[in-house]
Short mmCIF file of C-alpha atoms and ligand atoms in Angstrom, two decimals:
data_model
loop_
_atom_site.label_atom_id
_atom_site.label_comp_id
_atom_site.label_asym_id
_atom_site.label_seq_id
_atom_site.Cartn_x
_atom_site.Cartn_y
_atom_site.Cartn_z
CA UNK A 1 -21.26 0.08 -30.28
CA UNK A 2 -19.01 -0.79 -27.51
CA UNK A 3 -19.67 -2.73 -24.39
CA UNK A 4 -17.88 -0.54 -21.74
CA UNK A 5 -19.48 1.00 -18.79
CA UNK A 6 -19.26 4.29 -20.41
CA UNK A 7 -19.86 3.29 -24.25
CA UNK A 8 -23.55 4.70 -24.30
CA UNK A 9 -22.68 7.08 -26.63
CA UNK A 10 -19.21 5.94 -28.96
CA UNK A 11 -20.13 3.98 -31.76
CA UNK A 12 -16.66 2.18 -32.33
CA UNK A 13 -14.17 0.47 -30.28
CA UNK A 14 -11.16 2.02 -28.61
CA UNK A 15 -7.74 1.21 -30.23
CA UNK A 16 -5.91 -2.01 -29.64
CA UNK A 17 -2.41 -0.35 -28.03
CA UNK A 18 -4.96 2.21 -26.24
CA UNK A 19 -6.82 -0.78 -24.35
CA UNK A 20 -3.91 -2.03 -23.39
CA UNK A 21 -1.87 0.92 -22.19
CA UNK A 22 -5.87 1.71 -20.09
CA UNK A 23 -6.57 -1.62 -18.71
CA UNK A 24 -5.29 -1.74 -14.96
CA UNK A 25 -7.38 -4.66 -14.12
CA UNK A 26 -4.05 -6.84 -13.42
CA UNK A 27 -3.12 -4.12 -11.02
CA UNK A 28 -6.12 -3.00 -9.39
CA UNK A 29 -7.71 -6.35 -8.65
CA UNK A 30 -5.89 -6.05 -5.55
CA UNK A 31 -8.57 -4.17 -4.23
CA UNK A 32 -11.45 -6.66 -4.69
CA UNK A 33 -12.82 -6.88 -1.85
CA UNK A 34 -12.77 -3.30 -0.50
CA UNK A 35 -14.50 -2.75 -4.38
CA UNK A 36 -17.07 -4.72 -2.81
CA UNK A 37 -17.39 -3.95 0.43
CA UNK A 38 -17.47 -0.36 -0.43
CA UNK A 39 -20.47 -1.07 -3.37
CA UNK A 40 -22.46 -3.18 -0.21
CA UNK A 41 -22.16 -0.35 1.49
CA UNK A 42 -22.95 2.29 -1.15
CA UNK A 43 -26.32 0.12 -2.14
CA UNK A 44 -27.74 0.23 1.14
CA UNK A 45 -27.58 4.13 1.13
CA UNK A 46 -29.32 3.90 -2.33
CA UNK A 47 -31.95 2.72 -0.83
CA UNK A 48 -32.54 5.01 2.17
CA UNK A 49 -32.80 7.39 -0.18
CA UNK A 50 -35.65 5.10 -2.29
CA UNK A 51 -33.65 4.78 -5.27
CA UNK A 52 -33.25 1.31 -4.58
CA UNK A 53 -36.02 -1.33 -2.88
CA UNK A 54 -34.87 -3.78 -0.31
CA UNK A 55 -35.59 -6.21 -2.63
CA UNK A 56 -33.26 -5.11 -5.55
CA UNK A 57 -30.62 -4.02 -2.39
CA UNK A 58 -30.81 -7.96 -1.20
CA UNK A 59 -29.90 -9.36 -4.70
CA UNK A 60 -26.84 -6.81 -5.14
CA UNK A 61 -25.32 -7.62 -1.80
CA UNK A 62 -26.10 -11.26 -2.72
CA UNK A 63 -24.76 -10.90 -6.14
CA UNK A 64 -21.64 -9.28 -4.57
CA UNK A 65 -20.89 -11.58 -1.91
CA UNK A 66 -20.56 -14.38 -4.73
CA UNK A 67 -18.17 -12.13 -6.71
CA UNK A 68 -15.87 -11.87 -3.72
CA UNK A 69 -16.43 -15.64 -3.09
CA UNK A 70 -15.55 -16.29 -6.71
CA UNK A 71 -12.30 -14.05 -6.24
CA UNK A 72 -11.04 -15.26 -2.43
CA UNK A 73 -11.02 -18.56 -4.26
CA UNK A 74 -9.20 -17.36 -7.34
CA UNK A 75 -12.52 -18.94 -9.93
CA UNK A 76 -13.29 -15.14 -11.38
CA UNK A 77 -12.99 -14.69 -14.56
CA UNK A 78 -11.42 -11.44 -16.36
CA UNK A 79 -12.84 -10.72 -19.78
CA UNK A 80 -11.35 -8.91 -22.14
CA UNK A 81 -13.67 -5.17 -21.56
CA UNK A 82 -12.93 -5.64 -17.78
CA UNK A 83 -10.87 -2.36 -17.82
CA UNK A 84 -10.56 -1.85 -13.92
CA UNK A 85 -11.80 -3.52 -11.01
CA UNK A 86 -15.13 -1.41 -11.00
CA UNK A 87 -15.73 -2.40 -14.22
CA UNK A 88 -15.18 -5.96 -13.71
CA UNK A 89 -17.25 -6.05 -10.70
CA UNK A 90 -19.75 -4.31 -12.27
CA UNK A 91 -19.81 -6.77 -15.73
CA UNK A 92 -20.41 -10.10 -13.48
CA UNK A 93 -22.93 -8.89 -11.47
CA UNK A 94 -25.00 -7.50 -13.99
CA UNK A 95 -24.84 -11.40 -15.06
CA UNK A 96 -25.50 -12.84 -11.86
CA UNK A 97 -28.49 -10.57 -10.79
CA UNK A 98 -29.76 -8.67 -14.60
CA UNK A 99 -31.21 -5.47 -14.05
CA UNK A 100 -30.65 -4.31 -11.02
CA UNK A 101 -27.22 -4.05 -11.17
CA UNK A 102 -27.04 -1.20 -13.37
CA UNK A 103 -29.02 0.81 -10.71
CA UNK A 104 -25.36 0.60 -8.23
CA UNK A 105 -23.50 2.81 -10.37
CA UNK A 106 -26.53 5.84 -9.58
CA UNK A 107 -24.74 8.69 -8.47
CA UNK A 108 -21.42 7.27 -7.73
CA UNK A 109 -18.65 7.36 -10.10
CA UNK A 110 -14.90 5.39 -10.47
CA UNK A 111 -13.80 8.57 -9.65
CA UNK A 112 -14.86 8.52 -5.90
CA UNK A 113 -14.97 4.98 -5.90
CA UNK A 114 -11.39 4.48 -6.58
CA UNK A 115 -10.14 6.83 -4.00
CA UNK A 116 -12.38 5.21 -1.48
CA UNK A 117 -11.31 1.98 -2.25
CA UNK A 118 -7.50 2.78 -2.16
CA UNK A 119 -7.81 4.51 1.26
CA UNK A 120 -9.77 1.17 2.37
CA UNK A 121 -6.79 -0.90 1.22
CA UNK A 122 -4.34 1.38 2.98
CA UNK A 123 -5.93 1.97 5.92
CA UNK A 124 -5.79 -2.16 6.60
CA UNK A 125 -2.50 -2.58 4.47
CA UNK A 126 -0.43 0.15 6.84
CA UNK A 127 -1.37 -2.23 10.07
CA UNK A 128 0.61 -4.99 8.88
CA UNK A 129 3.94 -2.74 8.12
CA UNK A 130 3.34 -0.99 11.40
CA UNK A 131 3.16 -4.48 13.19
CA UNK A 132 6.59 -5.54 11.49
CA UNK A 133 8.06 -1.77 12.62
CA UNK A 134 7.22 -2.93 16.25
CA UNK A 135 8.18 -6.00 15.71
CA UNK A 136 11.79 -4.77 14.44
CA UNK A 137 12.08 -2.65 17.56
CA UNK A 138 11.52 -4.97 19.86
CA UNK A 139 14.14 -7.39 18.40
CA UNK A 140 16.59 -4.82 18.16
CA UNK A 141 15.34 -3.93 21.82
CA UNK A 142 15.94 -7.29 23.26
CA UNK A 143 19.31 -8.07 21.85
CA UNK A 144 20.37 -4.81 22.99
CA UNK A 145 19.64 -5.79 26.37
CA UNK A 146 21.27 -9.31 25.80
CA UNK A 147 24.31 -7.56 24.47
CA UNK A 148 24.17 -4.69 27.18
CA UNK A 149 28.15 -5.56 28.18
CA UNK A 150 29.30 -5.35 24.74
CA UNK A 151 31.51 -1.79 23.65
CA UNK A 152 32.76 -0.58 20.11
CA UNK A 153 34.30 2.16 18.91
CA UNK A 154 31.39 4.84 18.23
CA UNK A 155 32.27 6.53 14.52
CA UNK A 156 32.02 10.03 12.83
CA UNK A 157 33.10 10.62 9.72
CA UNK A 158 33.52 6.72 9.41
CA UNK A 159 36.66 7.35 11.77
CA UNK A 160 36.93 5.90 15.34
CA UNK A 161 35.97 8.82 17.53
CA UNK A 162 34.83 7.71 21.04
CA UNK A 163 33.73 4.47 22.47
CA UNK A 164 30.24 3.37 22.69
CA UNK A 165 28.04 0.35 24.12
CA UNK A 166 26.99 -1.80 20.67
CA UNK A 167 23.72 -1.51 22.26
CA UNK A 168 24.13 2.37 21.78
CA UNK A 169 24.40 1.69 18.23
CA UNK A 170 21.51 -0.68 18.19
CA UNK A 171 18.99 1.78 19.67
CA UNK A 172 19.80 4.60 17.70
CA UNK A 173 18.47 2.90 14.80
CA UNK A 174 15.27 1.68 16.48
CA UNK A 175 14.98 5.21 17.40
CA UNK A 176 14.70 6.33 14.04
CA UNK A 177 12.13 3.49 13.36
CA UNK A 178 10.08 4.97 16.12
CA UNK A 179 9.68 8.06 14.47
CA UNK A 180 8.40 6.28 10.97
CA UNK A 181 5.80 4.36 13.09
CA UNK A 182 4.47 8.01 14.55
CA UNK A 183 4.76 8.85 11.17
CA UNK A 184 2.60 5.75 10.09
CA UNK A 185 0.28 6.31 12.78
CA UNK A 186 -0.12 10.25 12.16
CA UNK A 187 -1.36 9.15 8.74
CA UNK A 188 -3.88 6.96 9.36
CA UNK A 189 -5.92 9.95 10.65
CA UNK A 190 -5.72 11.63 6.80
CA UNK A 191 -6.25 8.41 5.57
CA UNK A 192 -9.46 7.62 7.16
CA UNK A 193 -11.57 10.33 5.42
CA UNK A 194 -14.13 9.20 3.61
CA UNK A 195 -14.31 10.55 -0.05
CA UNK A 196 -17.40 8.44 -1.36
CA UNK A 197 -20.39 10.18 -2.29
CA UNK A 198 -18.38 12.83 -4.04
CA UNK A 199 -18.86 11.57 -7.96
CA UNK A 200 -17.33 12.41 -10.44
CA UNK A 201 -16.26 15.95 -9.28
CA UNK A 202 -19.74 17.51 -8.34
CA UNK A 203 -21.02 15.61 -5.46
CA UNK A 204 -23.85 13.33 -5.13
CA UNK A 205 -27.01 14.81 -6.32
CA UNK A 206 -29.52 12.30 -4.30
CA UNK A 207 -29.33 13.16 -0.80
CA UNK A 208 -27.37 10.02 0.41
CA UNK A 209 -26.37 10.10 4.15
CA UNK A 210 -22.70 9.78 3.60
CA UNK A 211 -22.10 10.28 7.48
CA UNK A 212 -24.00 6.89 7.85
CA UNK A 213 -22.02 5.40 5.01
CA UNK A 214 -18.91 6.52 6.88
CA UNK A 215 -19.88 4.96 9.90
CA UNK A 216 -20.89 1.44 7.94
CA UNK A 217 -17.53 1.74 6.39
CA UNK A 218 -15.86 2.63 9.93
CA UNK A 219 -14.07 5.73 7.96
CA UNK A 220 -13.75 8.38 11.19
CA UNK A 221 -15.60 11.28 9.00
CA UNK A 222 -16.03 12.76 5.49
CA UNK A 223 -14.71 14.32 2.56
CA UNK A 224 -15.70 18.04 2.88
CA UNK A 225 -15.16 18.95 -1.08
CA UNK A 226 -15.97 16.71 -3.47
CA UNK A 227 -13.55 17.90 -6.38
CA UNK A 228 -10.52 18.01 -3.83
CA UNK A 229 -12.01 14.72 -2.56
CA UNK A 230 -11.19 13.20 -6.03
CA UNK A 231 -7.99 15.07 -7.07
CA UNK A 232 -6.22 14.10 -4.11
CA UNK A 233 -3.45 11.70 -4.10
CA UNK A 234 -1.97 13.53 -0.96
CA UNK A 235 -2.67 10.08 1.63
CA UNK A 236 -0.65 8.00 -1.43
CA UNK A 237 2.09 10.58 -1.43
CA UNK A 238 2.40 10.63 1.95
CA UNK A 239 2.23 6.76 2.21
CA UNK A 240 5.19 6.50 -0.81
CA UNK A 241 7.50 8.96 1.78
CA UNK A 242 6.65 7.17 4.36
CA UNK A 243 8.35 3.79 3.21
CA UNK A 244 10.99 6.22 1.37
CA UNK A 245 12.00 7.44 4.38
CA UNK A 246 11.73 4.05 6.70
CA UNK A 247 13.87 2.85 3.90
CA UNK A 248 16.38 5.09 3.81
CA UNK A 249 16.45 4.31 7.87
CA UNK A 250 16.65 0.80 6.51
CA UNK A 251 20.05 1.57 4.31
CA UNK A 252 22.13 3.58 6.63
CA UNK A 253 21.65 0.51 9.47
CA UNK A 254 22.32 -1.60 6.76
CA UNK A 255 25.70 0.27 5.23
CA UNK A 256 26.67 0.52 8.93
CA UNK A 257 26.04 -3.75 9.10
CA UNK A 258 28.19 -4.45 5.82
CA UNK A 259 31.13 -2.37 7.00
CA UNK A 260 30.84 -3.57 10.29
CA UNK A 261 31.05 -7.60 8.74
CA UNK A 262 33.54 -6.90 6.55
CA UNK A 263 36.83 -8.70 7.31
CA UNK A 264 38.56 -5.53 8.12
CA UNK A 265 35.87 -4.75 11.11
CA UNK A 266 35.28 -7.89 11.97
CA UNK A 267 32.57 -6.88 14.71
CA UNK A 268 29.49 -8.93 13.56
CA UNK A 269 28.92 -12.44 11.36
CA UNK A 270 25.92 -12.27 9.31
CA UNK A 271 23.63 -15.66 9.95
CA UNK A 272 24.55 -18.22 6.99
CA UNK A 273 20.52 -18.20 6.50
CA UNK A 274 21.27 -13.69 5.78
CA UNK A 275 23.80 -14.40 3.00
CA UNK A 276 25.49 -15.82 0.31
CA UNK A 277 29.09 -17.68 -0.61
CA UNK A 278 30.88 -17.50 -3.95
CA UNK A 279 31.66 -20.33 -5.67
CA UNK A 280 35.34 -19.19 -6.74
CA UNK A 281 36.37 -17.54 -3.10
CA UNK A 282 35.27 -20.09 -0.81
CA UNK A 283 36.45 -17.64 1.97
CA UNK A 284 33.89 -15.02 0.79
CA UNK A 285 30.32 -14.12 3.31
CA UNK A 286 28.89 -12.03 1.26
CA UNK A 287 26.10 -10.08 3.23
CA UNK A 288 23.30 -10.10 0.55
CA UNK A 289 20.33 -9.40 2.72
CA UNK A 290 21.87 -6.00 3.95
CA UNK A 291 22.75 -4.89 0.49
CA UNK A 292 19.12 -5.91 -1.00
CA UNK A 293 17.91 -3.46 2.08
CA UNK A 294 19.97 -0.91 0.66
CA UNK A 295 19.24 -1.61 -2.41
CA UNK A 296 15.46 -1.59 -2.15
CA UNK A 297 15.81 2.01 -0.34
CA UNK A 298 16.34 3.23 -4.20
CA UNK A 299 13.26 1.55 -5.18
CA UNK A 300 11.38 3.41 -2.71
CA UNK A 301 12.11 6.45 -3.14
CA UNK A 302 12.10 5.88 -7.16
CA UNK A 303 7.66 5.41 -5.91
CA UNK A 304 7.68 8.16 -4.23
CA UNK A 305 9.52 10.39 -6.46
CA UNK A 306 7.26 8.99 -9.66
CA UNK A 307 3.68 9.66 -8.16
CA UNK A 308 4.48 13.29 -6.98
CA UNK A 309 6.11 14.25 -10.73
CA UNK A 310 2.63 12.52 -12.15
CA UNK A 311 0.61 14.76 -9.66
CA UNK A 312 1.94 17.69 -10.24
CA UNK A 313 1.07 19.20 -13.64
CA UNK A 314 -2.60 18.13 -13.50
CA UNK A 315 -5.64 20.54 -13.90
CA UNK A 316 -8.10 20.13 -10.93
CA UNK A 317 -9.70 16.62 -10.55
CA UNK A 318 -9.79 13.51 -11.43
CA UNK A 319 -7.43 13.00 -14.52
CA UNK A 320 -6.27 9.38 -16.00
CA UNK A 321 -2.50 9.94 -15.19
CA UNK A 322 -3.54 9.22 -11.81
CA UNK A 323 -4.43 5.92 -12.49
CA UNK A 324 -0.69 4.54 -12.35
CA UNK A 325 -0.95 5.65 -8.32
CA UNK A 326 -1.60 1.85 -7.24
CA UNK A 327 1.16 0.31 -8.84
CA UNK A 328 3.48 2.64 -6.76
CA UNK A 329 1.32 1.99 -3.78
CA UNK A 330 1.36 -1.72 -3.75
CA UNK A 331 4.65 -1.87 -4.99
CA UNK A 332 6.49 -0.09 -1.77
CA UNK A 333 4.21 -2.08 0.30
CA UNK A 334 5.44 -5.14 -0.92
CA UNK A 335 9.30 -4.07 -0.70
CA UNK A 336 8.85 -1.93 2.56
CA UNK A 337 7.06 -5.49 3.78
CA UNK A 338 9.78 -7.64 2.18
CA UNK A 339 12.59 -5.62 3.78
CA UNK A 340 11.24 -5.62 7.06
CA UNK A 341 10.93 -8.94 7.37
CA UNK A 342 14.58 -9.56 5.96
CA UNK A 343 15.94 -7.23 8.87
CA UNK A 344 14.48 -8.51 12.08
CA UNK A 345 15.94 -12.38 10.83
CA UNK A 346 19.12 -10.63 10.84
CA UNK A 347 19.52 -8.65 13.92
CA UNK A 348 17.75 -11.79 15.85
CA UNK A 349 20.39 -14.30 14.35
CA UNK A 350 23.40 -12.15 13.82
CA UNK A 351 26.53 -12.90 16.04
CA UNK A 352 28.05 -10.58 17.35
CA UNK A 353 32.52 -10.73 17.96
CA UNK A 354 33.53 -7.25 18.66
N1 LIG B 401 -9.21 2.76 -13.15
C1 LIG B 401 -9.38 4.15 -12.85
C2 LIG B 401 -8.23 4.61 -11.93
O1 LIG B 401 -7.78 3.83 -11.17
C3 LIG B 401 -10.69 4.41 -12.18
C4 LIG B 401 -11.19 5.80 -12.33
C5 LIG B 401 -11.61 6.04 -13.74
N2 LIG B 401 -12.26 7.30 -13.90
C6 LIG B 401 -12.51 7.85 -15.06
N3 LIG B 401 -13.08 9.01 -15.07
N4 LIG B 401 -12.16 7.29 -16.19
O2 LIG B 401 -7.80 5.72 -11.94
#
């Protein structure tokens, strides 16, 4: 007899190397709280629909609440059968409230549930890179106007070809960073589609109103088929090429930074606070920051390049290789994040000696 959500019917445990290699708890708890939120609002359909009473519905939002409580302030506690973050959620409630919480899971399944708690996470996760996009254009914006007066040789082929305002050069990069942020902000529209209610592959068999449990989620609409609504990784994907290709923006005015530091070009100095010395060449800048931006580009794309191979050989549905999509998804939002941030210190401080 095992104690897992879905041990009703195995009599032994799952192998040792197998639990490990299927827990994701250390990865997914990252979506706590839109777990929750999205369980709040799943148990107040339940009971529209009289599978739940008010009663039982107060005592799982209650019980929930304290869950999210117990992780904001870092006190929950993981036990070992906590497999995901459903399943965790799931465990301490039923030990918080008893009974009722078994009646949640009615209808719903991890498979809808996960996809509708990744595209909450996303949809409040790609804000935060957007603002540091902006926030990178308009530094680049106002130094370009600070440095209006200053030329340069303008380069093809990496050979002097004809000469240009610096601030030229500037723009041209927040140019390209203007088209990732309409990229960013054509997404959000794919991403805010609601897939809950769609189960495991076959719908939801009660009746729920999932247009109202759009609206109390404040997703613009609905999934329209449930198995595509749990197969599709397409809003990840798109997220993954997304940073790929803001970080491959990120490299090239990066590449075009190191060369143009480099003794030899002598146009710009790197801030001290952007870079790093060598112990045996005092003489030595070395512009760290910009190749750690280049660097990370690889990363990036690596994400991007890993979920679509996982993606592609899978039968219809909801299939456990797909469970690997959130490290790739957090992952490039830390580094796209990370990277960002690096890159507007270092156009605001760099000097600039052409
Ligand atoms: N932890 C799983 C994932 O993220 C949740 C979905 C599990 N579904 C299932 N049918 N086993 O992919």
């Amino acid at each position: 007899m095992t104690e897992k959500l879905w041990g009703g019917r195995f009599s032994t445990s799952v192998d040792d190397e197998l639990e490990k290699l299927n827990s994701s708890i250390n990865i997914d708890k990252e979506l706590y709280a839109e777990d929750i939120a999205g369980s709040i609002a799943y148990a107040k359909s339940l009971v529209s629909v009289n599978l739940l009473t008010e009663e039982e519905c107060a005592q799982i939002c209650n019980g929930l609440n304290r869950i999210k409580t117990e992780w904001d302030e870092g006190r929950f506690e993981i036990k070992k059968n906590d497999e995901d973050i459903h399943t965790a959620n799931e465990r301490r409630l039923k030990e918080l409230i008893g009974e009722p919480a078994t009646k949640l899971h009615v209808g719903r399944s991890r498979n809808d549930q996960v996809a509708t708690d990744m595209k909450l996470w996303l949809r409040s996760h790609l804000i935060d890179l957007e603002l540091l996009m902006l926030e990178l254009i308009k530094v680049t914006l106002e130094r370009s106007t600070k440095d209006i007066d200053v030329l340069m040789p303008g380069y093809t082929h990496l050979q002097q070809a004809q000469p240009v305002r610096w601030s030229h050069w500037l723009l041209s990069h927040a140019w390209s960073l203007k088209s990732d942020v309409d990229r960013l902000e054509d997404m959000k529209k794919r991403v805010n589609i609601m897939p809950l209610g769609s189960g495991a592959l076959a719908g939801n068999p009660f009746d729920i109103d999932r247009k109202q449990l759009a609206r109390a989620l404040d997703f613009a609409d609905v999934t329209q088929n449930s198995m595509q609504a749990v197969s599709d990784r397409d809003f990840i994907v798109e997220f993954l090429f997304m940073c790929s290709l803001t970080g491959v923006h990120m490299s090239r005015w990066a590449e075009d930074l190191i060369i143009f530091c480099s003794k030899e070009f002598g146009y710009v100095t790197i801030d001290e606070a952007y870079s790093t010395g060598s112990s045996l060449m005092p003489q030595k800048r070395n512009p760290d920051s910009l190749e750690l931006i280049r660097g990370t580009a690889g990363g990036l794309f690596g994400n991007c390049c890993s979920l679509m191979m996982t993606m592609k050989g899978l039968p219809s549905t909801y299939n456990k290789d797909m469970q690997g999509d959130k490290e790739v998804m957090f992952d490039s939002y830390h580094k796209l994040q990370s990277i960002l941030k690096v890159a507007i210190g270092v156009i605001r401080t760099l000097k600039v000696s052409i």
